[in-house]
Short mmCIF file of C-alpha atoms in Angstrom, two decimals:
data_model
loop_
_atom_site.label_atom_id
_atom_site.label_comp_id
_atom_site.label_asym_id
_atom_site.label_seq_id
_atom_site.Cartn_x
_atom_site.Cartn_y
_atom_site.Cartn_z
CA UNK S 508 13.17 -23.81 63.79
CA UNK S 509 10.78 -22.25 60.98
CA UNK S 510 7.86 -23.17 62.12
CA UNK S 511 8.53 -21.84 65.92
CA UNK S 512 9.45 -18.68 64.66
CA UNK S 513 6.00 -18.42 62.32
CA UNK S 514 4.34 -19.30 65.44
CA UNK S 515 6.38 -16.48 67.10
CA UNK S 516 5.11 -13.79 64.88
CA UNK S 517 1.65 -14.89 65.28
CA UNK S 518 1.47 -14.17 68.97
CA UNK S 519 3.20 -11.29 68.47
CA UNK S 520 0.93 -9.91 65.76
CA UNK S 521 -2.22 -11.47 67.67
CA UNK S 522 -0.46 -9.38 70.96
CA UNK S 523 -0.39 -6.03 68.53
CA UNK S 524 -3.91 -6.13 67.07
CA UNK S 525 -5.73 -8.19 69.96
CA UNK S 526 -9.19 -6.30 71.19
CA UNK S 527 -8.02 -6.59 74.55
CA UNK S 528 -4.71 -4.47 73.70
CA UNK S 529 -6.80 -1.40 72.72
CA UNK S 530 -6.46 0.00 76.54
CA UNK S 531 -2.57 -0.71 77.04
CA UNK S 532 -0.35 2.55 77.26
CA UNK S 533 1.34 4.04 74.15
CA UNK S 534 4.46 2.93 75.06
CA UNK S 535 3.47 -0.84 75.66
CA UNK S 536 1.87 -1.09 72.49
CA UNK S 537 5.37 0.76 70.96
CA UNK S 538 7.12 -2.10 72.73
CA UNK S 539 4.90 -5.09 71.17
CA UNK S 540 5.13 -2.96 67.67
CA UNK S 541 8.86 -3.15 68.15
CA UNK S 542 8.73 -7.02 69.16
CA UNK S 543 6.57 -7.87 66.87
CA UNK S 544 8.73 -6.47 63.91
CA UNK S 545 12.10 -8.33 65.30
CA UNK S 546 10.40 -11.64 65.48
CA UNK S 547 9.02 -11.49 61.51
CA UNK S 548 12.32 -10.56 60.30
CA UNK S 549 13.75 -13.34 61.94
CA UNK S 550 11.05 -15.99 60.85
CA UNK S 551 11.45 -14.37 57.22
CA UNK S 552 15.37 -15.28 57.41
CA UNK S 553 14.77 -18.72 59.28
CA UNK S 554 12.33 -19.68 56.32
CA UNK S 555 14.71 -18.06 53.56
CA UNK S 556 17.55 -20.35 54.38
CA UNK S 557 14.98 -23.56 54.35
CA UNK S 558 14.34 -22.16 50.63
CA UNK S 559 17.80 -21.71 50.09
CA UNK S 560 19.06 -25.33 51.03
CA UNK S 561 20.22 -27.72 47.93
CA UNK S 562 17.08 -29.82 48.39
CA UNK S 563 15.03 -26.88 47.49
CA UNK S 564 16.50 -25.09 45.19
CA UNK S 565 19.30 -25.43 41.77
CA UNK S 566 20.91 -22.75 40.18
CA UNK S 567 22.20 -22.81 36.81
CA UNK S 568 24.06 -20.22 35.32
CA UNK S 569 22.01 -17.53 37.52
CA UNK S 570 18.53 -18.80 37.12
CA UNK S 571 16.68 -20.55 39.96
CA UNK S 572 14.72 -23.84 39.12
CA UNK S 573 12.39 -25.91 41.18
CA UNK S 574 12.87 -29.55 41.29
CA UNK S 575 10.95 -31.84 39.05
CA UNK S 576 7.29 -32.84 39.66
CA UNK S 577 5.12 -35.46 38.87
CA UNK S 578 3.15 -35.82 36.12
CA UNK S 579 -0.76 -35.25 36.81
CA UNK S 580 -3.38 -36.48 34.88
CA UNK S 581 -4.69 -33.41 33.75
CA UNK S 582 -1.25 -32.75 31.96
CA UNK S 583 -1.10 -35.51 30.10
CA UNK S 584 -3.62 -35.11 26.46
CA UNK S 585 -5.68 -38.00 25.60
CA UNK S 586 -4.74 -41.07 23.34
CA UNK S 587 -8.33 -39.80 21.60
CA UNK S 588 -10.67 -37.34 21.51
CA UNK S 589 -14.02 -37.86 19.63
CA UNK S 590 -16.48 -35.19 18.56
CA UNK S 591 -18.84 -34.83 21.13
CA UNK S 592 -21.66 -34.34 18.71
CA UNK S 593 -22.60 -33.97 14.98
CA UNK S 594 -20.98 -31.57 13.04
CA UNK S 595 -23.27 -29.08 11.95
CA UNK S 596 -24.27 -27.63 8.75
CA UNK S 597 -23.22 -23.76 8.11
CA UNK S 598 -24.30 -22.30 5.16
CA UNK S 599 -22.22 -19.47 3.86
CA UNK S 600 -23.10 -16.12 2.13
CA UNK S 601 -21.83 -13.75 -0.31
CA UNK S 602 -21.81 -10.50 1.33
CA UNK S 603 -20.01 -7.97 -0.66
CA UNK S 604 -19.09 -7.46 -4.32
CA UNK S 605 -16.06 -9.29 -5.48
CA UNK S 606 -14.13 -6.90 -8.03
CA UNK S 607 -11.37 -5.14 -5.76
CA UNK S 608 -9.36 -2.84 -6.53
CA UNK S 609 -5.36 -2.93 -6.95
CA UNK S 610 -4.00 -0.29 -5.62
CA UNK S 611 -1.21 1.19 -7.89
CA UNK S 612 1.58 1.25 -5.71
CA UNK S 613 0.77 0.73 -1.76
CA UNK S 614 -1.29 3.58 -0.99
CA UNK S 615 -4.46 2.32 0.87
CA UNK S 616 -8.01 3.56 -1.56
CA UNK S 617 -10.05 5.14 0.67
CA UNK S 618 -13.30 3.44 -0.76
CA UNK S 619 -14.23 0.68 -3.79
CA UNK S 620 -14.08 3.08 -7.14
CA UNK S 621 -13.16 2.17 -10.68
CA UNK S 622 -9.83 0.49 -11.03
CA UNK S 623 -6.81 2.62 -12.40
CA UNK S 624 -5.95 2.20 -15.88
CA UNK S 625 -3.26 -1.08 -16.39
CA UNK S 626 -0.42 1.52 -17.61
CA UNK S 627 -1.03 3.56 -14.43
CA UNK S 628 -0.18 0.00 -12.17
CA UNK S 629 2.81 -0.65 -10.90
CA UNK S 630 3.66 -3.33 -13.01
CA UNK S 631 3.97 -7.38 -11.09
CA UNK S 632 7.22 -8.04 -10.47
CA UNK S 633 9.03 -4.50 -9.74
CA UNK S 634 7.04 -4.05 -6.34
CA UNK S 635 4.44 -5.65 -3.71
CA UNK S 636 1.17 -4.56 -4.97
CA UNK S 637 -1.72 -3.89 -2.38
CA UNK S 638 -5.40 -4.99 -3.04
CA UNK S 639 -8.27 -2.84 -1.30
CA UNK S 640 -10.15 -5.80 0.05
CA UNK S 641 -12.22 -2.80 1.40
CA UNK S 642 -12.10 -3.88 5.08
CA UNK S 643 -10.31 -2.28 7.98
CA UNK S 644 -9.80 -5.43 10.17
CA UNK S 645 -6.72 -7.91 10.71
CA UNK S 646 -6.11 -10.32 8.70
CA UNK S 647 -4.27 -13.10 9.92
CA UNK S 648 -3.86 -16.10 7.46
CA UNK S 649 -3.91 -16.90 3.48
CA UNK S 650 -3.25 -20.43 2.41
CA UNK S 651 -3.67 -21.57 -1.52
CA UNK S 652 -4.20 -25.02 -2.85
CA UNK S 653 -1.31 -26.94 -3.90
CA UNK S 654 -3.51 -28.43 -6.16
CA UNK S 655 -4.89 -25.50 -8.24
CA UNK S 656 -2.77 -23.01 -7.84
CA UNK S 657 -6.00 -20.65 -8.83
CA UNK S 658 -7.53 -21.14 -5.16
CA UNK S 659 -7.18 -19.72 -2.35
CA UNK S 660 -8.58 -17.76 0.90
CA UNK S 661 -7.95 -15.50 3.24
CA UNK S 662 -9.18 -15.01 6.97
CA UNK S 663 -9.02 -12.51 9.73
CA UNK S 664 -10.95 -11.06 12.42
CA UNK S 665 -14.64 -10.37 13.07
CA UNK S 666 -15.38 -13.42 10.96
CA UNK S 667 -13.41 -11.97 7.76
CA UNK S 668 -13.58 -14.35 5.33
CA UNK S 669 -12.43 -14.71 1.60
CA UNK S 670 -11.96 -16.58 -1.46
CA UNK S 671 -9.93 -16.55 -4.90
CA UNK S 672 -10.49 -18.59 -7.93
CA UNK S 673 -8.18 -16.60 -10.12
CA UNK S 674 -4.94 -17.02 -8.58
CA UNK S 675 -5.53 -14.08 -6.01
CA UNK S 676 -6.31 -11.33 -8.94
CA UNK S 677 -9.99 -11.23 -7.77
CA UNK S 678 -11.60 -11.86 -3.85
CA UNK S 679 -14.62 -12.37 -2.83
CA UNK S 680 -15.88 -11.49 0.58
CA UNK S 681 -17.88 -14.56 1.78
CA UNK S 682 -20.02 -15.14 5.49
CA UNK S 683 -21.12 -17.51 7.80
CA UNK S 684 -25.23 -17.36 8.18
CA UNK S 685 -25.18 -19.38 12.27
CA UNK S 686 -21.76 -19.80 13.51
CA UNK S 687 -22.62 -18.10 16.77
CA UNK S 688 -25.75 -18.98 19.09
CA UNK S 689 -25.88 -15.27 20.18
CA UNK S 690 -25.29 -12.52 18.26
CA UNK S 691 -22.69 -11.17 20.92
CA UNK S 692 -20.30 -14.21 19.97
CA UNK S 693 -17.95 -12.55 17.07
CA UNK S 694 -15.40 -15.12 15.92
CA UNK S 695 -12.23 -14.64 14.80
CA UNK S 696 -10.72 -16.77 11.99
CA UNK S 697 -6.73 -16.79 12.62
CA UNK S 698 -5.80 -20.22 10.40
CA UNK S 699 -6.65 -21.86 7.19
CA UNK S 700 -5.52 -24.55 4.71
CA UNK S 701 -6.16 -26.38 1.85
CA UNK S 702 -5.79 -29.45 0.17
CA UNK S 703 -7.80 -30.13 -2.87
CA UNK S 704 -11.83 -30.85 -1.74
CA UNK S 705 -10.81 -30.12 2.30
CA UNK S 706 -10.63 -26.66 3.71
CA UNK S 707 -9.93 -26.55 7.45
CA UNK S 708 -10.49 -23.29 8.78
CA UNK S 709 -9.70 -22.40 12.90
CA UNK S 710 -11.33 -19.36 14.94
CA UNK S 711 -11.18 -17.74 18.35
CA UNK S 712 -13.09 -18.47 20.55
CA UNK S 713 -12.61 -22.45 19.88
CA UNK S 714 -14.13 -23.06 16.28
CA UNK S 715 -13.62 -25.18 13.55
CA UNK S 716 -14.74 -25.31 10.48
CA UNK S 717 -14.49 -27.94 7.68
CA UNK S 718 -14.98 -28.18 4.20
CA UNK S 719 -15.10 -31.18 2.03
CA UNK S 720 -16.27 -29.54 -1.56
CA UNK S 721 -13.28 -26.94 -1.87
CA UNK S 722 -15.38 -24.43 0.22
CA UNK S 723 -19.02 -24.57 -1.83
CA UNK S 724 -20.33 -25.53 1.53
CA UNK S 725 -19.24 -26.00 5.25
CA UNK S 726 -19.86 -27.77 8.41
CA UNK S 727 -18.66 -26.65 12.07
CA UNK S 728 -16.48 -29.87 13.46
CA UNK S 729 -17.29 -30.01 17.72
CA UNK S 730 -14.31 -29.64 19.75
CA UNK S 731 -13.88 -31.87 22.46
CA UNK S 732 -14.06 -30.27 25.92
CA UNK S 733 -10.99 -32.44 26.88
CA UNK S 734 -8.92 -30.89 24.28
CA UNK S 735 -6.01 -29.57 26.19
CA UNK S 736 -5.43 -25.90 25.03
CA UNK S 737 -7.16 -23.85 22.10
CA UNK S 738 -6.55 -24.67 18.78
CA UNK S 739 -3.48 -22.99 17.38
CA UNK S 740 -2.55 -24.29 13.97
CA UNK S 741 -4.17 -26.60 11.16
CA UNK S 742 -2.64 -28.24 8.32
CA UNK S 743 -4.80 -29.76 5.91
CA UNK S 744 -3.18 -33.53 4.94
CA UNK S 745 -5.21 -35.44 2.25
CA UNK S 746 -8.67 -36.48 1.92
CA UNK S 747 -10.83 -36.20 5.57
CA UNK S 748 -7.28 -35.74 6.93
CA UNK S 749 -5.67 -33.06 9.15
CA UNK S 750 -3.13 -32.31 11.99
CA UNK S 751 -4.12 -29.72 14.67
CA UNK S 752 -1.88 -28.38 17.30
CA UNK S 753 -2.65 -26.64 20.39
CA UNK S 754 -1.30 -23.61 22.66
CA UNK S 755 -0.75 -26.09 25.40
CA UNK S 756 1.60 -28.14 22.87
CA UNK S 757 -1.17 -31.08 22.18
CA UNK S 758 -1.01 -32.34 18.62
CA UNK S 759 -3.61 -34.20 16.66
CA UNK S 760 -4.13 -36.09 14.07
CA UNK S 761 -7.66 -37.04 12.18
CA UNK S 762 -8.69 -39.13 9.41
CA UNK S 763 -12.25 -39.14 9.52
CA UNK S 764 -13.20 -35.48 9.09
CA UNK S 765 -12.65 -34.54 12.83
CA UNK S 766 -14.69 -36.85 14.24
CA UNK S 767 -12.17 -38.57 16.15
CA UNK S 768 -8.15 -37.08 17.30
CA UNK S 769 -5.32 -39.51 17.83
CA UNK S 770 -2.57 -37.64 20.18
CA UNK S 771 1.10 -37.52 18.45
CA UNK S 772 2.54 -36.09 21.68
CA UNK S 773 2.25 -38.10 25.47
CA UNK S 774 2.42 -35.13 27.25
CA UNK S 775 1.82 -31.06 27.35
CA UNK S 776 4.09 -28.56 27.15
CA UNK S 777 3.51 -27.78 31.61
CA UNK S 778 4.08 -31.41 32.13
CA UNK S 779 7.05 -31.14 30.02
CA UNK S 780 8.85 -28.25 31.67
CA UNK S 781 7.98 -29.81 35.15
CA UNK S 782 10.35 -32.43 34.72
CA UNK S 783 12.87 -30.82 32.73
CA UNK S 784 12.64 -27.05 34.83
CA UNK S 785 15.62 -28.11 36.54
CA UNK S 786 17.94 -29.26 33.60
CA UNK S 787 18.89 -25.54 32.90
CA UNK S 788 16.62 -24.09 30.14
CA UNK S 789 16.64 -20.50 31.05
CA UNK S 790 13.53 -19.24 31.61
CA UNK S 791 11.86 -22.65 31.68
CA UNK S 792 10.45 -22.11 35.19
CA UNK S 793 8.88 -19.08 34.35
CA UNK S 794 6.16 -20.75 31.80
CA UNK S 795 2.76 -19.33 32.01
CA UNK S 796 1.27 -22.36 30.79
CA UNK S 797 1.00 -21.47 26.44
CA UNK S 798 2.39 -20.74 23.15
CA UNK S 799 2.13 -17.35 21.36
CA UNK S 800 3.25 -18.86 18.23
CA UNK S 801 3.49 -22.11 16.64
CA UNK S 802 5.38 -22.92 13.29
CA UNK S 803 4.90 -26.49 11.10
CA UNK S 804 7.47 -27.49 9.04
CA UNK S 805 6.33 -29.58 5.72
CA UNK S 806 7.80 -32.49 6.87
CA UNK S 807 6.34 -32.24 9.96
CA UNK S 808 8.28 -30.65 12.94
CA UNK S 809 7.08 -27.82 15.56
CA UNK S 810 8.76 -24.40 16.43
CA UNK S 811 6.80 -22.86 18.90
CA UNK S 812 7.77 -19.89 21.71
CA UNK S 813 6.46 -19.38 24.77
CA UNK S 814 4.11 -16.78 25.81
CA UNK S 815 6.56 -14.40 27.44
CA UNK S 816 9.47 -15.40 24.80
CA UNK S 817 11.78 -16.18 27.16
CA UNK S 818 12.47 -19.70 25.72
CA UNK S 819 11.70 -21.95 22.66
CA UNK S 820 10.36 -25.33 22.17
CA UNK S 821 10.34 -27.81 19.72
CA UNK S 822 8.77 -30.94 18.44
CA UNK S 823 9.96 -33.65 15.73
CA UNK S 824 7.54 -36.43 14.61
CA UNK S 825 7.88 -39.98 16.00
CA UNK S 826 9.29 -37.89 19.41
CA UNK S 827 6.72 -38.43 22.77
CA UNK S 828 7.00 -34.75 24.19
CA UNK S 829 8.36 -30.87 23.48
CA UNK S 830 12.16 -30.25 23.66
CA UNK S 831 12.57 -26.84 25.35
CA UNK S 832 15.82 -24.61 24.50
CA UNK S 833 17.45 -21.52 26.04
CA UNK S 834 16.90 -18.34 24.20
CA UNK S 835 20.32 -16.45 22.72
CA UNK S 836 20.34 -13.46 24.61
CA UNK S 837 18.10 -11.32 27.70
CA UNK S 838 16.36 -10.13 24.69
CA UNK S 839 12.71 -11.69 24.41
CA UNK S 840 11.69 -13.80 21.14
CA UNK S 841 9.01 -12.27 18.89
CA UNK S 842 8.72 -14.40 16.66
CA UNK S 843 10.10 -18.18 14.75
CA UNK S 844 10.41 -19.92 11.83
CA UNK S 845 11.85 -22.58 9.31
CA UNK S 846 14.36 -21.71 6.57
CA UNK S 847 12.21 -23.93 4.25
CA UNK S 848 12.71 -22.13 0.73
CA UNK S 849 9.53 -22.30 -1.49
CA UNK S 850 10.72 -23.27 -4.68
CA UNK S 851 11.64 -26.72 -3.00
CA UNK S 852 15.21 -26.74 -2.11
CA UNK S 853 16.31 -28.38 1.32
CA UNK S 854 17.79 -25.81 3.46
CA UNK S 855 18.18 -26.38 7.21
CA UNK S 856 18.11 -24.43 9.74
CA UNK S 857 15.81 -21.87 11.47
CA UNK S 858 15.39 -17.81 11.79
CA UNK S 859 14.67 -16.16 14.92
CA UNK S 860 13.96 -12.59 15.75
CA UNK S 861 14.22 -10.62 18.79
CA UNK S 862 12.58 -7.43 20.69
CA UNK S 863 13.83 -4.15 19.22
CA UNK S 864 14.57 -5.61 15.68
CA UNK S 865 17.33 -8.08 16.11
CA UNK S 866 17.12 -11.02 13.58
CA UNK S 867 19.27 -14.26 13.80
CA UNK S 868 19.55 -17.26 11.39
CA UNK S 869 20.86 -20.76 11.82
CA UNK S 870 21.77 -22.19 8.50
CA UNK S 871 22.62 -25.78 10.41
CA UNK S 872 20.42 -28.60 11.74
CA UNK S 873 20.94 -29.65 15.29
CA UNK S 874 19.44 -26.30 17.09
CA UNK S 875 16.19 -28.50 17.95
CA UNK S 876 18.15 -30.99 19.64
CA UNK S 877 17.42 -31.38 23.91
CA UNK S 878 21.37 -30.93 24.63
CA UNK S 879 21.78 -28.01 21.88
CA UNK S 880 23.26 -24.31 22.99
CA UNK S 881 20.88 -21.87 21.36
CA UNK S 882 24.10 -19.76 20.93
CA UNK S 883 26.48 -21.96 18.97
CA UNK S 884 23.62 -22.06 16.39
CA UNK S 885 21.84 -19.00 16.20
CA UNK S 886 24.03 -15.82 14.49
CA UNK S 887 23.12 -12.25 14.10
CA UNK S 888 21.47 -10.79 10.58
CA UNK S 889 22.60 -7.38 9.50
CA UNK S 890 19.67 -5.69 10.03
CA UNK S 891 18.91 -1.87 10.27
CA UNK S 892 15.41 -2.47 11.58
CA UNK S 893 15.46 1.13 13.99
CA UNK S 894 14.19 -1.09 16.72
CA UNK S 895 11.02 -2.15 15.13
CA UNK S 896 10.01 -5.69 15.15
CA UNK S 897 10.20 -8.62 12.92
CA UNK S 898 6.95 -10.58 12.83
CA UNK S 899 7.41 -12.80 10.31
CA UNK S 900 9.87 -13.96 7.48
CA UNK S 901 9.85 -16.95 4.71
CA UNK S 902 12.07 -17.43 2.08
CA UNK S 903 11.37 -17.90 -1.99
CA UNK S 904 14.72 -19.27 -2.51
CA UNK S 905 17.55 -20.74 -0.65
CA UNK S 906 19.00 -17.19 -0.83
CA UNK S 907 16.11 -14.88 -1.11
CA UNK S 908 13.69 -14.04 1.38
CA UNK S 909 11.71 -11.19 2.93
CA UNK S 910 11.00 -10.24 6.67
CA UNK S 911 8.09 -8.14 7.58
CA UNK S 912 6.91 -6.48 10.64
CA UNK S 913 5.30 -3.19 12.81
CA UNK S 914 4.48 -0.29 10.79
CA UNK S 915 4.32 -1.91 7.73
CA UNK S 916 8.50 -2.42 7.28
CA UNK S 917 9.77 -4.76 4.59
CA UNK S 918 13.26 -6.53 4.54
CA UNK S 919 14.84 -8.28 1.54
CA UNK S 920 17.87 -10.70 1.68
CA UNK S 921 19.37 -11.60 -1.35
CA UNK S 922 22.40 -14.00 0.25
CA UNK S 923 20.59 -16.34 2.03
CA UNK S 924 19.99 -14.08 5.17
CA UNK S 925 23.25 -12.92 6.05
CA UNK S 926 22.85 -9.20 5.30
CA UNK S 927 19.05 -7.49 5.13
CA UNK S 928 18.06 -4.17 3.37
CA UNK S 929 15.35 -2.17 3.15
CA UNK S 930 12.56 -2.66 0.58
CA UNK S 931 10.55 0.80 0.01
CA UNK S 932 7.31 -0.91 -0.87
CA UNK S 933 5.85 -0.45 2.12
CA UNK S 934 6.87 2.90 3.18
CA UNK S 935 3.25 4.31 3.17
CA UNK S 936 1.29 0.99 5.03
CA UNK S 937 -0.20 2.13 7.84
CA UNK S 938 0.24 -0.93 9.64
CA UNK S 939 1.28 -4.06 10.84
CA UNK S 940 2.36 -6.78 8.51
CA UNK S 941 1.74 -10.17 10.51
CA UNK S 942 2.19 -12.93 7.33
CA UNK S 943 4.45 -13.59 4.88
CA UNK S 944 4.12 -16.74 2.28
CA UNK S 945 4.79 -18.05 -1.06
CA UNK S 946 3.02 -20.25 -3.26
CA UNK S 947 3.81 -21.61 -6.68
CA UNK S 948 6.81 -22.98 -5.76
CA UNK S 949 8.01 -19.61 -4.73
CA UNK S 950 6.64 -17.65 -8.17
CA UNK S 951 3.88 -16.01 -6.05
CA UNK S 952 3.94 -14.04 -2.63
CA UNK S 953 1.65 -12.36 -0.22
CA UNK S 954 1.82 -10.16 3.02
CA UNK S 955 -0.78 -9.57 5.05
CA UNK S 956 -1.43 -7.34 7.85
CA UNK S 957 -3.64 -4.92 9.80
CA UNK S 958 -6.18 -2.25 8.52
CA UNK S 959 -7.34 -4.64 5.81
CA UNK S 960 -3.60 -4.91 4.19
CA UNK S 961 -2.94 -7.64 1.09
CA UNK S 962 -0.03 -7.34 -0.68
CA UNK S 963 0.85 -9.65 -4.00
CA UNK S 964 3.71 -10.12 -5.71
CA UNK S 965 4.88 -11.95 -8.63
CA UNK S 966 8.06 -13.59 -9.32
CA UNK S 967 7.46 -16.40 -12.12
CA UNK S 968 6.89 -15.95 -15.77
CA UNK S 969 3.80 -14.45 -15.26
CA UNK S 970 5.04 -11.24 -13.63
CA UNK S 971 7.21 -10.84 -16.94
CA UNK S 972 4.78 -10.96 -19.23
CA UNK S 973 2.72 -8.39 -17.20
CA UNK S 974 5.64 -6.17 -17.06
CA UNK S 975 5.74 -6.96 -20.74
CA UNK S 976 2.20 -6.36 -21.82
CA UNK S 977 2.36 -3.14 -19.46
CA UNK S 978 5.49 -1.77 -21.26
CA UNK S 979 3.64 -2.24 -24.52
CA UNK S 980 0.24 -0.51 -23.30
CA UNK S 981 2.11 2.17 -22.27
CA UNK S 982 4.36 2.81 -25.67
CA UNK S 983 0.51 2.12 -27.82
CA UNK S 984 -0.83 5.01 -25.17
CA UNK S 985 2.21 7.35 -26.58
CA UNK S 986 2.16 6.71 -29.75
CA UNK S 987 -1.56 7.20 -29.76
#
């Protein structure tokens, strides 16, 4: 019935624009206009029911899935990749003078001067202090070594590239002499980690770098042109080993310095949601084919949300494929993360915020699971964000933790993310804050952010005895 009435508003449309009709009367060619347009609406409704019929279509709770398709090749990652050549050898260089300058308070320095007397600081501790790292790009990612809690590094766009030996108190601006065969190629570094000797760095376009001396000198690892999606997210594992995961969902795992990749997942995200579309995860069938964000756990599991936001995945080890899960609300998902604590304690559960500021928290295990409802689990924060967004959030302790976001907002929880207020510290930023982590089992934190922003913060002993040794500069100064 479909396909006579296509073929119906072919000859009718043929019968409209035909050369031959040019010398027909104006009413005649009224007449096929008028034929023409009663035979397309009726092929449009004959094909419309075919679409509508239960072997083409299932609805589920208002949104319309297609039915499941086979798996193709090109969906499913490799059982190996292997470097297609050599890694090769990229020297760095030290491109800018090392002593920064702390800010006292958050207000951005306009240029590298002599730092401000200690008394005139705000003292560790009381407030997130900002160091000028006297560049105006994003910065994206700061990772220190569990090892020696003295180094660390921080990356970020245009190549940005720094390092720490002094527990974050001094940086030094480093560069890459050949990463790019033309100078038109600018790379941008959005992931690092560390692990004693190995330092795995990941750019944009496709790069990766690889360090097996603690950073005194690098090599660029090939990436295999089979390697399903860009590289998303690195975590450095031990000696020569690392686990790399991919905005298509493909995980990796190397032992050998990144010469060869052993697949810990049997299929990508697409192939995933191809066979599951129809199972009712709400917005499922509206994938564009990649992550916007992807979250490891430290024992392992995957948080990741899709490129639109519209639904969440995730990924436990020893599993073969993605679990996809319906978000809470209509609102979109910004952003996702782990309630992992940094001082160590087990907590479950996960955070997730939403468009125009909303924040919710599940403080219970089971929200990853394929049968879970996103809603049972997931429970509104008291949040007065005024709409802006919540980019990212980690937690020092079981019940505090701090939530960052657009124009350089700062949140502070103090019982365990129930009820958020506002932390003045970053009242002046003028920008986005895109990272928040702690190191030191949780004695240590650090935001970064657009136009060049660092902020530090200590928690541990060491932030009272420079309180302390403030205080008592400041009482010699007076008594001077």
């Amino acid at each position: 019935m479909a396909h006579g009435n296509v073929a119906t508003v072919l000859d009718a449309v043929r019968g409209v624009f035909a050369p031959e009709s040019r010398g027909i009367t104006i009413a005649a060619a009224r007449t096929r206009r008028r034929r023409a347009l009663i035979a397309g609406t009726i092929g449009a409704m004959s094909v419309a029911s075919l679409w509508a019929s239960p072997a083409w279509m299932q609805t589920n709770q208002g949104d319309v899935h297609c039915p499941a398709l086979p798996v193709q090749d090109s969906e499913i990652p490799p059982d190996e990749l292997e470097a297609p050549e050599a890694p090769e050898a990229c020297p760095e260089i030290e491109v800018r003078r090392g002593d920064l300058v702390r800010v006292a308070g958050l207000a951005a320095a306009a240029s590298l001067g002599p730092a401000p007397a200690r008394s005139e600081q705000v003292p560790d501790g009381q407030a997130w202090v900002q160091y000028d790292l006297n560049t105006g790009e994003v910065l994206y990612d700061i990772d220190f070594d569990p090892l020696d809690k003295n180094h660390g590094f921080v990356v970020g766009a245009r190549g940005l590239f720094y390092e720490t030996k002094d527990g974050g108190k001094r940086w030094v601006s480093r560069s890459f002499a050949n990463l790019g065969k033309s100078e038109d190629v600018t790379y941008r570094f959005q992931n690092v980690a560390v692990l004693g000797n190995d330092v795995w760095i990941l750019g944009k376009p496709p790069l990766l770098l690889h360090s097996k001396d603690a950073g005194k000198s690098w090599k660029k690892v090939p990436l295999s042109k089979k390697l399903p999606g860009e590289p998303k997210v690195i975590t450095a594992l031990g000696k020569s080993k690392a686990e790399m995961a991919t905005s298509s969902g493909a995980v990796y795992v190397t032992e050998n310095d990144g010469k060869n990749w052993k697949s810990l997942v049997s299929e990508t995200v697409d192939a995933t949601l191809n066979r599951v579309s129809s199972s009712g995860t709400s917005g499922a069938s509206y994938f564009t084919g990649s992550v916007k964000s992807i979250k490891r756990s430290a024992d392992g599991r995957y948080l990741a949300v899709a490129q639109r936001g519209n639904f969440y995945l995730s990924f436990s080890p020893g599993g073969e494929r993605w679990l996809p899960h319906s978000r809470i609300s209509a609102r979109r998902i910004q952003a996702m993360g782990f309630r992992q604590p940094a001082d160590g304690s087990k907590e479950a559960g996960a955070w997730m915020s939403l468009n125009g500021g909303y924040l919710t928290q599940s403080d219970k295990e089971g929200y990853d699971e394929l049968t879970a409802d996103s809603k049972e689990f997931f429970k509104y924060a008291e949040i007065r964000s005024g709409g802006i967004g919540i980019i990212d959030l980690a937690y020092r302790t079981p019940q505090e933790g701090y939530a960052a976001g657009g124009s350089g907002v700062i949140y502070q929880t103090k019982d365990g993310g129930k009820t958020w207020q506002f932390d003045p510290s970053g009242t002046d930023l003028p920008c986005n804050l895109y990272n928040v982590k702690f190191f030191q089992g949780g004695k240590v934190g650090y935001m970064i952010g657009s136009a060049g922003v660092l902020l530090r913060r200590n928690f541990g002993e060491e932030a009272s005895t420079d309180a302390s040794a403030s205080a008592g500069a400041s009482a010699r100064a007076s008594s001077a």
